[in-house]
Coordinates of C-alpha atoms and ligand atoms in Angstrom, one line a residue:
M1 CA 103.3 117.6 131.5
Q2 CA 102.8 114.3 129.6
K3 CA 104.1 112.2 132.5
Y4 CA 101.8 114.0 134.9
R5 CA 98.8 113.4 132.7
I6 CA 99.5 109.7 132.4
W7 CA 99.8 109.5 136.2
V8 CA 96.4 111.2 136.7
L9 CA 94.8 108.8 134.2
L10 CA 96.3 105.8 136.1
T11 CA 95.1 107.0 139.4
V12 CA 91.6 107.7 138.0
G13 CA 91.6 104.2 136.4
L14 CA 92.3 102.6 139.8
A15 CA 89.7 104.7 141.5
A16 CA 87.1 103.7 138.9
C17 CA 87.6 100.0 139.8
Q18 CA 86.5 100.6 143.5
P19 CA 82.9 100.2 144.3
A20 CA 81.2 103.6 144.7
A21 CA 80.8 104.6 148.4
P22 CA 77.2 104.5 149.5
G23 CA 75.4 107.8 149.1
V24 CA 77.9 109.2 146.7
P25 CA 76.2 109.8 143.3
E26 CA 77.5 107.8 140.4
T27 CA 78.7 111.0 138.6
S28 CA 81.0 112.4 141.2
G29 CA 84.0 110.4 140.2
A30 CA 86.5 110.3 137.3
G31 CA 84.0 110.7 134.5
V32 CA 82.6 114.1 135.6
A33 CA 83.3 117.1 133.4
D34 CA 84.3 120.4 134.9
L35 CA 83.0 122.1 131.7
L36 CA 80.6 120.9 129.1
I37 CA 80.0 122.7 125.8
L38 CA 76.8 121.4 124.3
N39 CA 74.7 122.0 121.2
G40 CA 77.6 123.0 119.0
R41 CA 78.8 122.3 115.5
V42 CA 82.1 120.9 116.7
F43 CA 84.9 120.8 114.2
A44 CA 88.0 119.1 115.7
A45 CA 90.4 120.7 113.0
D46 CA 92.2 117.3 112.6
E47 CA 93.0 116.1 109.1
A48 CA 90.2 113.5 109.3
G49 CA 87.7 116.3 109.6
T50 CA 86.1 115.0 112.8
T51 CA 82.8 116.6 113.7
A52 CA 80.6 116.3 116.8
E53 CA 78.0 118.1 118.9
A54 CA 79.7 118.5 122.3
V55 CA 83.0 118.8 124.1
A56 CA 83.7 117.8 127.7
V57 CA 86.6 119.3 129.7
R58 CA 88.2 118.2 132.9
G59 CA 90.9 120.3 134.5
N60 CA 92.9 121.9 131.7
T61 CA 92.4 119.1 129.1
I62 CA 89.7 117.8 126.9
L63 CA 88.0 114.7 128.4
R64 CA 85.8 113.7 125.5
V65 CA 84.3 114.9 122.2
G66 CA 80.9 113.4 121.2
S67 CA 77.2 113.7 120.9
N68 CA 75.0 115.8 123.3
A69 CA 73.5 112.6 124.7
E70 CA 76.8 110.9 125.4
L71 CA 78.5 114.0 127.0
S72 CA 75.4 115.1 129.0
A73 CA 76.0 111.9 131.0
L74 CA 79.3 113.5 132.3
R75 CA 77.4 116.4 133.9
G76 CA 77.8 116.6 137.7
P77 CA 76.5 119.1 140.3
D78 CA 79.4 121.5 139.8
T79 CA 79.8 121.2 136.0
R80 CA 79.7 124.5 134.2
V81 CA 77.7 124.2 130.9
V82 CA 78.1 126.5 127.9
D83 CA 75.3 126.3 125.4
A84 CA 76.8 126.8 122.0
R85 CA 73.3 127.3 120.5
G86 CA 74.3 125.7 117.2
G87 CA 77.5 127.8 116.8
A88 CA 80.8 126.4 115.6
V89 CA 83.0 125.0 118.3
L90 CA 86.7 125.0 117.3
P91 CA 90.1 124.8 118.9
G92 CA 91.1 128.2 120.2
F93 CA 92.7 130.4 117.5
N94 CA 96.5 130.3 117.3
D95 CA 97.9 133.4 115.6
A96 CA 101.2 132.3 114.1
H97 CA 102.6 135.8 113.6
V98 CA 102.0 138.7 115.9
H99 CA 103.9 141.6 117.5
F100 CA 101.9 141.3 120.6
V101 CA 103.2 144.0 123.0
S102 CA 103.2 146.5 120.1
G103 CA 99.6 145.5 119.5
G104 CA 98.8 146.2 123.1
F105 CA 100.4 149.6 122.9
A106 CA 98.5 150.3 119.6
L107 CA 95.2 149.7 121.4
A108 CA 95.9 153.0 123.2
D109 CA 97.0 155.0 120.1
V110 CA 95.3 156.8 117.2
D111 CA 93.8 154.0 115.1
L112 CA 94.1 154.8 111.4
A113 CA 93.3 151.3 110.1
G114 CA 91.1 151.1 107.0
L115 CA 90.8 154.9 106.5
T116 CA 91.0 155.6 102.7
T117 CA 90.9 159.4 102.4
L118 CA 93.2 162.1 103.7
R119 CA 90.2 163.9 105.2
E120 CA 89.3 160.8 107.3
V121 CA 92.9 160.3 108.4
Q122 CA 93.3 163.9 109.5
A123 CA 89.9 163.9 111.2
A124 CA 90.8 160.8 113.2
I125 CA 94.1 162.4 114.4
S126 CA 92.4 165.7 115.3
R127 CA 89.7 164.0 117.3
F128 CA 92.3 161.9 119.2
A129 CA 94.5 164.9 119.9
A130 CA 91.5 166.8 121.2
D131 CA 90.5 163.8 123.5
H132 CA 94.1 163.5 124.7
P133 CA 95.4 167.0 125.3
G134 CA 98.9 167.9 126.3
D135 CA 102.3 168.5 124.8
G136 CA 103.5 164.9 124.8
W137 CA 104.1 162.7 121.7
L138 CA 101.0 161.9 119.7
R139 CA 101.2 158.4 118.4
G140 CA 99.1 156.5 115.9
R141 CA 99.3 153.6 113.5
G142 CA 97.6 151.8 110.6
W143 CA 97.6 154.4 107.8
L144 CA 97.2 153.0 104.3
Y145 CA 99.2 154.5 101.3
Q146 CA 96.2 155.4 99.2
P147 CA 95.1 158.6 100.9
F148 CA 98.5 160.1 100.0
P149 CA 99.4 161.4 96.5
G150 CA 102.4 159.4 95.3
S151 CA 101.8 156.9 98.3
S152 CA 104.0 159.2 100.4
P153 CA 102.6 161.2 103.3
T154 CA 104.1 164.6 104.1
R155 CA 104.7 166.6 107.3
A156 CA 102.7 169.5 105.9
Q157 CA 99.6 167.2 105.9
L158 CA 100.3 166.5 109.6
D159 CA 101.3 170.0 110.5
E160 CA 97.9 171.2 109.3
I161 CA 96.3 169.4 112.3
V162 CA 99.1 169.0 114.8
R163 CA 101.7 171.7 115.1
D164 CA 102.3 172.2 118.8
R165 CA 103.4 168.7 119.8
P166 CA 105.5 166.0 118.0
A167 CA 103.4 163.5 116.1
V168 CA 104.4 160.1 114.7
M169 CA 102.1 157.9 112.7
E170 CA 103.2 154.4 111.8
C171 CA 102.2 152.8 108.5
Y172 CA 100.0 149.7 108.7
D173 CA 102.9 147.6 107.3
G174 CA 105.2 148.7 110.2
H175 CA 107.9 149.6 107.7
S176 CA 107.7 153.4 107.6
I177 CA 106.5 156.3 109.7
W178 CA 105.0 159.7 109.0
V179 CA 106.0 162.6 111.3
N180 CA 105.3 166.3 111.6
S181 CA 107.8 169.1 111.5
L182 CA 108.2 169.3 115.2
A183 CA 109.1 165.6 115.4
L184 CA 111.7 166.0 112.6
A185 CA 113.2 169.0 114.4
R186 CA 113.4 167.2 117.7
A187 CA 115.2 164.3 116.0
G188 CA 117.5 166.8 114.3
I189 CA 116.7 165.5 110.8
T190 CA 117.5 168.0 108.1
K191 CA 118.3 168.0 104.4
D192 CA 121.9 167.2 105.3
T193 CA 121.1 164.0 107.3
P194 CA 122.3 161.0 105.3
N195 CA 120.1 157.9 104.9
P196 CA 121.0 155.2 107.5
P197 CA 121.8 151.7 106.2
N198 CA 118.6 149.9 105.1
G199 CA 116.6 153.1 105.5
E200 CA 115.5 156.2 103.6
I201 CA 114.7 159.8 104.7
V202 CA 112.3 160.8 101.9
K203 CA 113.4 164.2 100.6
D204 CA 111.7 166.8 98.4
P205 CA 113.3 166.4 94.9
K206 CA 113.3 170.2 94.5
T207 CA 114.4 171.5 97.9
G208 CA 116.1 168.5 99.4
E209 CA 114.2 169.0 102.6
P210 CA 112.9 165.9 104.5
T211 CA 109.2 165.4 103.6
G212 CA 108.2 163.7 106.9
H213 CA 108.1 160.2 105.4
L214 CA 110.8 157.9 107.0
K215 CA 111.2 154.4 105.6
E216 CA 112.6 151.3 107.3
S217 CA 115.6 151.9 109.6
A218 CA 115.2 155.7 109.1
A219 CA 112.2 155.5 111.5
A220 CA 114.6 154.7 114.3
L221 CA 116.1 158.3 114.0
V222 CA 112.8 159.5 115.5
E223 CA 111.8 156.5 117.6
K224 CA 115.1 156.7 119.5
I225 CA 114.3 160.1 120.9
M226 CA 110.7 159.3 121.9
P227 CA 110.1 158.7 125.6
E228 CA 110.7 155.1 126.6
P229 CA 107.6 153.4 128.0
T230 CA 108.0 152.5 131.6
E231 CA 107.9 149.0 133.0
A232 CA 104.3 149.7 134.2
D233 CA 103.3 150.9 130.7
R234 CA 104.7 147.7 129.2
R235 CA 102.9 145.5 131.7
A236 CA 99.7 147.3 131.0
A237 CA 100.2 146.9 127.2
L238 CA 100.7 143.2 127.5
K239 CA 97.6 142.9 129.8
A240 CA 95.5 144.8 127.3
A241 CA 96.8 142.6 124.5
V242 CA 95.9 139.4 126.4
A243 CA 92.3 140.7 127.1
H244 CA 91.9 141.7 123.5
A245 CA 93.1 138.3 122.3
N246 CA 90.6 136.5 124.6
R247 CA 87.7 138.5 123.4
L248 CA 88.6 137.5 119.8
G249 CA 88.9 133.7 120.6
V250 CA 92.7 133.8 120.4
T251 CA 94.3 131.4 122.9
S252 CA 97.8 131.1 121.5
I253 CA 100.1 133.6 119.9
Q254 CA 103.5 133.3 118.2
N255 CA 105.5 136.5 118.7
A256 CA 107.7 137.3 115.7
G257 CA 110.7 138.9 117.4
T258 CA 110.9 139.4 121.2
S259 CA 113.5 141.4 123.2
L260 CA 114.9 140.0 126.4
E261 CA 113.1 142.8 128.2
E262 CA 109.8 141.6 126.7
M263 CA 110.5 138.0 127.6
A264 CA 110.8 139.1 131.2
L265 CA 107.4 140.8 130.9
Y266 CA 105.7 137.6 129.8
E267 CA 107.4 135.7 132.6
A268 CA 106.1 138.2 135.1
A269 CA 102.6 138.0 133.6
K270 CA 102.7 134.2 133.9
R271 CA 103.7 134.4 137.6
D272 CA 100.9 136.8 138.2
G273 CA 98.4 134.5 136.5
D274 CA 97.6 137.1 133.9
L275 CA 98.9 135.2 130.9
T276 CA 95.7 133.7 129.5
V277 CA 97.2 133.1 126.1
R278 CA 99.9 130.6 125.3
A279 CA 102.9 132.5 124.0
Y280 CA 105.6 131.2 121.7
L281 CA 108.3 133.9 121.6
A282 CA 110.9 134.3 118.9
F283 CA 114.3 135.9 119.5
S284 CA 115.6 138.3 116.8
A285 CA 118.7 137.8 114.7
S286 CA 120.5 139.7 112.0
S287 CA 123.8 139.7 110.2
A288 CA 125.4 140.9 113.5
T289 CA 124.3 137.9 115.5
T290 CA 127.3 136.0 116.9
A291 CA 127.7 132.4 118.1
A292 CA 127.7 133.8 121.7
D293 CA 124.3 135.4 121.0
A294 CA 123.0 132.1 119.7
D295 CA 124.3 130.3 122.8
R296 CA 122.5 132.8 125.0
M297 CA 119.2 132.2 123.1
V298 CA 119.7 128.5 123.8
E299 CA 120.2 129.2 127.5
T300 CA 116.9 131.1 127.7
W301 CA 115.2 128.4 125.7
Q302 CA 116.4 125.8 128.2
R303 CA 115.5 127.9 131.2
L304 CA 111.9 128.4 130.0
G305 CA 111.7 124.7 129.2
D306 CA 108.8 122.9 127.6
D307 CA 106.1 125.0 129.3
P308 CA 103.0 124.9 127.0
T309 CA 102.1 128.5 128.1
L310 CA 105.5 130.2 127.7
R311 CA 108.2 128.9 125.4
T312 CA 110.8 129.9 122.9
G313 CA 113.2 128.0 120.7
I314 CA 112.6 130.1 117.6
V315 CA 114.5 133.0 116.0
K316 CA 113.1 135.7 113.7
M317 CA 115.2 137.2 110.9
Y318 CA 114.4 139.8 108.2
A319 CA 115.6 139.0 104.7
D320 CA 114.0 142.2 103.2
G321 CA 111.4 144.9 103.6
V322 CA 108.0 145.3 101.9
I323 CA 106.6 145.8 98.4
E324 CA 104.6 148.9 99.2
S325 CA 107.7 151.0 99.9
R326 CA 109.8 149.1 97.3
T327 CA 112.1 147.8 100.0
A328 CA 111.3 144.1 99.2
A329 CA 114.1 142.2 97.4
M330 CA 113.0 141.3 94.0
L331 CA 114.6 139.2 91.2
A332 CA 113.6 141.8 88.6
P333 CA 113.1 145.6 89.0
F334 CA 109.8 147.0 90.3
E335 CA 107.4 148.4 87.7
R336 CA 108.3 151.9 86.5
G337 CA 111.8 151.9 87.9
A338 CA 115.2 150.4 87.8
S339 CA 115.5 149.3 91.4
A340 CA 114.7 145.7 92.4
G341 CA 115.2 146.5 96.1
A342 CA 118.0 144.8 98.1
P343 CA 118.1 142.1 100.7
N344 CA 119.0 143.1 104.3
L345 CA 121.8 140.6 104.3
T346 CA 124.2 139.1 101.8
T347 CA 123.8 135.4 100.8
E348 CA 126.9 134.6 102.9
E349 CA 125.6 136.4 105.9
L350 CA 122.2 134.8 105.7
N351 CA 123.7 131.3 105.2
R352 CA 126.1 131.8 108.1
V353 CA 123.4 132.9 110.6
V354 CA 120.8 130.4 109.5
A355 CA 123.3 127.5 109.7
M356 CA 124.5 128.7 113.1
L357 CA 121.0 128.7 114.5
D358 CA 120.0 125.4 112.9
A359 CA 123.1 123.7 114.3
R360 CA 121.8 124.6 117.8
G361 CA 118.4 123.0 117.1
L362 CA 116.7 126.4 117.0
Q363 CA 113.7 126.9 114.7
V364 CA 114.3 129.8 112.2
Q365 CA 111.5 132.1 110.8
I366 CA 112.6 134.5 108.0
H367 CA 110.6 137.5 106.9
A368 CA 110.8 137.1 103.1
I369 CA 108.4 139.1 100.9
G370 CA 110.0 139.6 97.5
D371 CA 110.8 136.7 95.2
R372 CA 114.6 137.3 95.6
A373 CA 114.4 137.3 99.4
I374 CA 112.2 134.1 99.3
R375 CA 114.7 132.3 97.1
M376 CA 117.7 133.4 99.2
S377 CA 115.9 132.2 102.4
L378 CA 115.0 128.8 100.9
D379 CA 118.5 128.4 99.7
A380 CA 119.9 129.2 103.2
L381 CA 117.5 126.7 104.8
E382 CA 118.5 124.1 102.2
E383 CA 122.2 124.7 102.8
A384 CA 121.8 124.5 106.6
A385 CA 120.1 121.1 106.2
R386 CA 123.0 120.0 104.0
V387 CA 125.8 121.0 106.4
N388 CA 124.2 120.2 109.8
P389 CA 122.9 116.9 111.2
A390 CA 119.1 117.0 111.8
P391 CA 118.1 118.2 115.2
A392 CA 116.5 115.7 117.6
R393 CA 113.0 117.2 117.2
G394 CA 113.4 117.6 113.4
R395 CA 113.2 120.8 111.4
R396 CA 110.2 123.1 111.1
H397 CA 111.8 126.2 109.7
R398 CA 109.4 128.8 108.3
L399 CA 109.2 131.7 105.9
E400 CA 107.0 134.6 106.9
H401 CA 104.7 136.5 104.5
I402 CA 105.8 135.1 101.1
E403 CA 104.0 137.8 99.2
A404 CA 105.5 137.6 95.7
I405 CA 107.1 134.2 94.9
A406 CA 108.9 133.1 91.7
E407 CA 107.2 130.2 89.9
A408 CA 110.2 127.9 90.4
D409 CA 110.2 128.3 94.2
I410 CA 106.5 127.3 94.9
A411 CA 107.2 123.6 95.1
R412 CA 110.3 124.0 97.3
F413 CA 108.2 124.5 100.4
G414 CA 107.0 120.9 100.1
Q415 CA 110.3 119.6 99.0
L416 CA 112.3 121.2 101.8
G417 CA 109.7 120.9 104.6
V418 CA 109.6 124.6 105.1
I419 CA 106.4 126.0 106.5
A420 CA 104.7 128.9 104.6
S421 CA 103.5 131.3 107.4
Q422 CA 101.1 133.7 105.8
Q423 CA 98.6 136.4 106.9
P424 CA 95.4 136.3 104.9
M425 CA 94.3 139.8 105.9
H426 CA 97.4 141.2 104.2
V427 CA 95.7 140.4 101.0
A428 CA 92.8 142.6 102.0
L429 CA 95.3 145.4 102.6
G430 CA 96.7 144.8 99.2
D431 CA 93.3 144.8 97.5
M432 CA 92.3 147.9 99.4
N433 CA 95.4 149.6 98.0
Q434 CA 94.5 148.3 94.5
A435 CA 91.3 150.4 94.6
S436 CA 93.4 153.5 94.4
P437 CA 95.2 154.5 91.2
A438 CA 98.2 155.1 93.4
G439 CA 97.9 151.7 95.2
P440 CA 101.5 150.7 95.6
W441 CA 101.2 146.9 96.0
P442 CA 99.9 145.9 92.6
D443 CA 101.3 148.9 90.9
N444 CA 104.8 148.1 92.1
I445 CA 104.7 144.5 91.1
G446 CA 102.7 144.4 87.9
P447 CA 100.1 141.7 86.9
E448 CA 102.5 138.9 86.0
R449 CA 104.1 138.7 89.5
W450 CA 100.8 139.7 91.2
S451 CA 99.4 136.4 89.8
R452 CA 101.5 134.6 92.4
A453 CA 100.7 136.9 95.3
W454 CA 100.2 135.0 98.6
A455 CA 100.0 131.8 96.6
W456 CA 99.0 129.6 99.6
Q457 CA 96.8 127.2 97.6
R458 CA 99.5 126.5 95.1
I459 CA 102.2 126.0 97.9
R460 CA 99.8 123.5 99.5
A461 CA 98.9 121.8 96.3
D462 CA 102.7 121.1 95.9
G463 CA 103.0 119.6 99.4
G464 CA 103.9 122.6 101.4
R465 CA 102.5 123.2 104.9
L466 CA 100.8 126.5 105.9
A467 CA 100.2 128.4 109.1
F468 CA 98.0 131.5 109.3
G469 CA 98.4 134.6 111.4
S470 CA 97.6 138.3 111.4
D471 CA 100.9 140.2 111.9
W472 CA 98.9 142.3 114.5
P473 CA 99.0 145.3 114.8
V474 CA 99.8 145.3 111.0
A475 CA 96.3 143.8 110.5
T476 CA 93.5 143.1 112.9
L477 CA 94.0 140.3 115.5
E478 CA 90.6 138.9 114.5
A479 CA 91.2 135.4 113.2
G480 CA 87.6 135.4 112.1
Q481 CA 88.4 138.1 109.5
G482 CA 91.3 136.0 108.2
I483 CA 89.0 133.0 108.0
W484 CA 86.5 135.0 106.0
L485 CA 89.3 136.2 103.6
A486 CA 90.9 132.8 103.2
S487 CA 87.6 131.1 102.5
T488 CA 86.2 133.8 100.1
R489 CA 89.4 135.1 98.4
V490 CA 88.8 136.1 94.8
T491 CA 90.7 134.9 91.8
L492 CA 94.0 136.6 91.1
P493 CA 95.1 138.0 87.7
G494 CA 95.9 135.1 85.5
G495 CA 92.9 133.2 86.9
T496 CA 94.4 131.3 89.9
A497 CA 91.7 130.7 92.4
Q498 CA 93.1 130.9 96.0
A499 CA 90.0 130.5 98.1
M500 CA 90.1 127.5 100.4
S501 CA 87.5 125.4 102.2
M502 CA 86.2 126.7 105.5
A503 CA 87.7 123.6 107.2
D504 CA 91.2 124.4 105.8
A505 CA 90.8 128.1 106.7
V506 CA 90.1 127.1 110.3
R507 CA 93.0 124.6 110.3
G508 CA 95.3 127.4 109.3
Y509 CA 94.6 129.2 112.5
T510 CA 94.5 126.1 114.7
S511 CA 96.1 122.7 114.0
W512 CA 98.5 123.9 111.3
A513 CA 99.6 126.8 113.4
A514 CA 100.2 124.4 116.3
Y515 CA 102.4 122.3 114.0
A516 CA 104.4 125.5 113.2
S517 CA 105.4 125.9 116.9
F518 CA 106.0 122.2 117.6
D519 CA 102.8 122.0 119.6
D520 CA 100.6 119.8 117.5
Q521 CA 100.8 116.9 120.0
R522 CA 99.1 118.9 122.7
K523 CA 96.9 121.6 121.2
G524 CA 95.3 122.8 117.9
T525 CA 92.8 119.9 117.6
L526 CA 89.8 118.9 119.8
A527 CA 90.5 115.4 121.0
P528 CA 90.8 113.7 124.4
G529 CA 94.0 114.6 126.3
M530 CA 94.6 117.8 124.3
L531 CA 94.8 121.1 126.1
A532 CA 91.3 122.6 126.6
D533 CA 91.7 125.8 124.5
I534 CA 88.4 126.3 122.7
V535 CA 86.5 129.0 120.9
V536 CA 82.7 129.0 120.5
L537 CA 81.4 131.1 117.6
A538 CA 78.0 132.8 117.6
S539 CA 77.1 131.0 114.3
D540 CA 77.8 127.9 112.3
V541 CA 80.3 129.2 109.8
F542 CA 80.2 125.9 108.0
A543 CA 76.5 126.1 107.3
Q544 CA 76.4 129.9 106.8
P545 CA 79.8 131.0 105.4
P546 CA 80.7 134.6 106.4
Q547 CA 79.8 137.1 103.7
K548 CA 81.8 140.0 105.2
P549 CA 84.8 140.2 107.4
T550 CA 82.8 141.0 110.6
D551 CA 80.4 138.0 110.2
V552 CA 82.6 135.7 112.4
V553 CA 81.6 136.6 115.9
V554 CA 83.1 135.0 119.0
G555 CA 80.6 133.8 121.6
A556 CA 83.0 132.3 124.2
T557 CA 86.7 131.6 124.7
V558 CA 88.0 128.8 126.9
F559 CA 91.7 128.9 127.8
D560 CA 93.3 126.0 129.8
G561 CA 89.9 124.7 130.7
R562 CA 88.6 128.0 132.0
V563 CA 86.0 130.3 130.4
V564 CA 88.0 133.6 129.9
Y565 CA 85.5 135.4 127.8
Q566 CA 81.8 135.1 127.2
R567 CA 79.8 137.4 125.0
Q568 CA 76.9 139.1 126.8
Ligands
ZN1 ZN1 105.5 140.8 111.4

């Protein structure tokens, strides 16, 4: 890629030295842009804070960034012009943490996101069931804990509206499901079914009967009997996800855990020309991962190569669960209880797998939410750096989420060079839960630990690097909403202000995210030679900061030099 680009520049340079052929207009040569974005509030998202009015694109890279007057001179007869009308022009959004194909499937399921009362939740499911009649599985996702007494939904609440077909509704956090009686019966789950490892079948304390709430790995007891999506279903889900991303200005995604089957899906989409987002795909690892598994990951990594549109070289692990369902691993017990949760792996297992992956030059990303899981993960990364020589490309290991961190671990991100990959809209989910007396996030953790919730500004102040994402479909894929939240976030208990500048909020979804996937030399900033992935917003978010989450509206999306979305 780099070599090719240099060759093109050399050829163009030579051509430019030749006298223009008679009759050929001056502009038809090397300097002509294929695409011009004019009248914008261009923010390059570099560390210098470069601003401009216009961007010129040629082929799939940025030709120049400058003033309207300068760049208008690059206009030729076939140049496409996008008038930004004063809107912000930014590098295309790069979502550093998604579950992309799941998101594509979720677009076709009952959407329970943001519903705060049981009545609303039940009405949404009833309406969807009526619109999609049949006796097949009814799927939905996105429920919050607050509509349910005790933060635990019951099968009776679902049976009231869906009795004659199995129904399964996934929690917004992806860590538990809510099913009706028919689904439990089909899965053969009774009061005698034991909890699987790292999972819980919630049971009625009086009768011992399963309530319909299945946490963590217990969800698999139902999921494994659900009909498998066909190859065509999966292709359609990926295609729907790509179109959704382009509408939202997202031109790069980093998929946090990808099966080999899913990887083949992306390869097929790329061959068919349907992959208009750049995908960085993480493998999955656990305590069961062997050296042979790691070698196979390296083989796939090498086979895909350094293709800027489809790459791997990263591995996702889970150190713990989530705070809402008390499955996060904490250093001290949750409020109102003796349990502090438990990590998914022992220290020895985590250290072994992390060192094994690090020794092969693979990037490691660890889901770590509770302060104990965060500490264990930082320890494992520190240990790997101690026992292994540094890989040729350096280390850019990451922790994902980092919701409740111990004071002593904040500075370690900067010290160890570990990236804090965080999802601003998770804070909104937490705050929403806080509105309810039964809100599990703040209730489970208490004000002292809550004061260090999603402490991105403190991690950064201590020299740590950040990358932002959505965790879609856990939260919306709209980077604009994350930017609104990161730039307006209110003060936490204890008085720590966590709001960041608009410029930094944008960097979190662009240049910083590109660094987190080893892509900062070719995308994430607007500069000559960088890949032409660009988003044009409908307004200037720097002059008029968004007041509510939906204020950041995408006007146009450019991927690889082509306009893939334009708002009507
Ligand atoms: Zn995730």
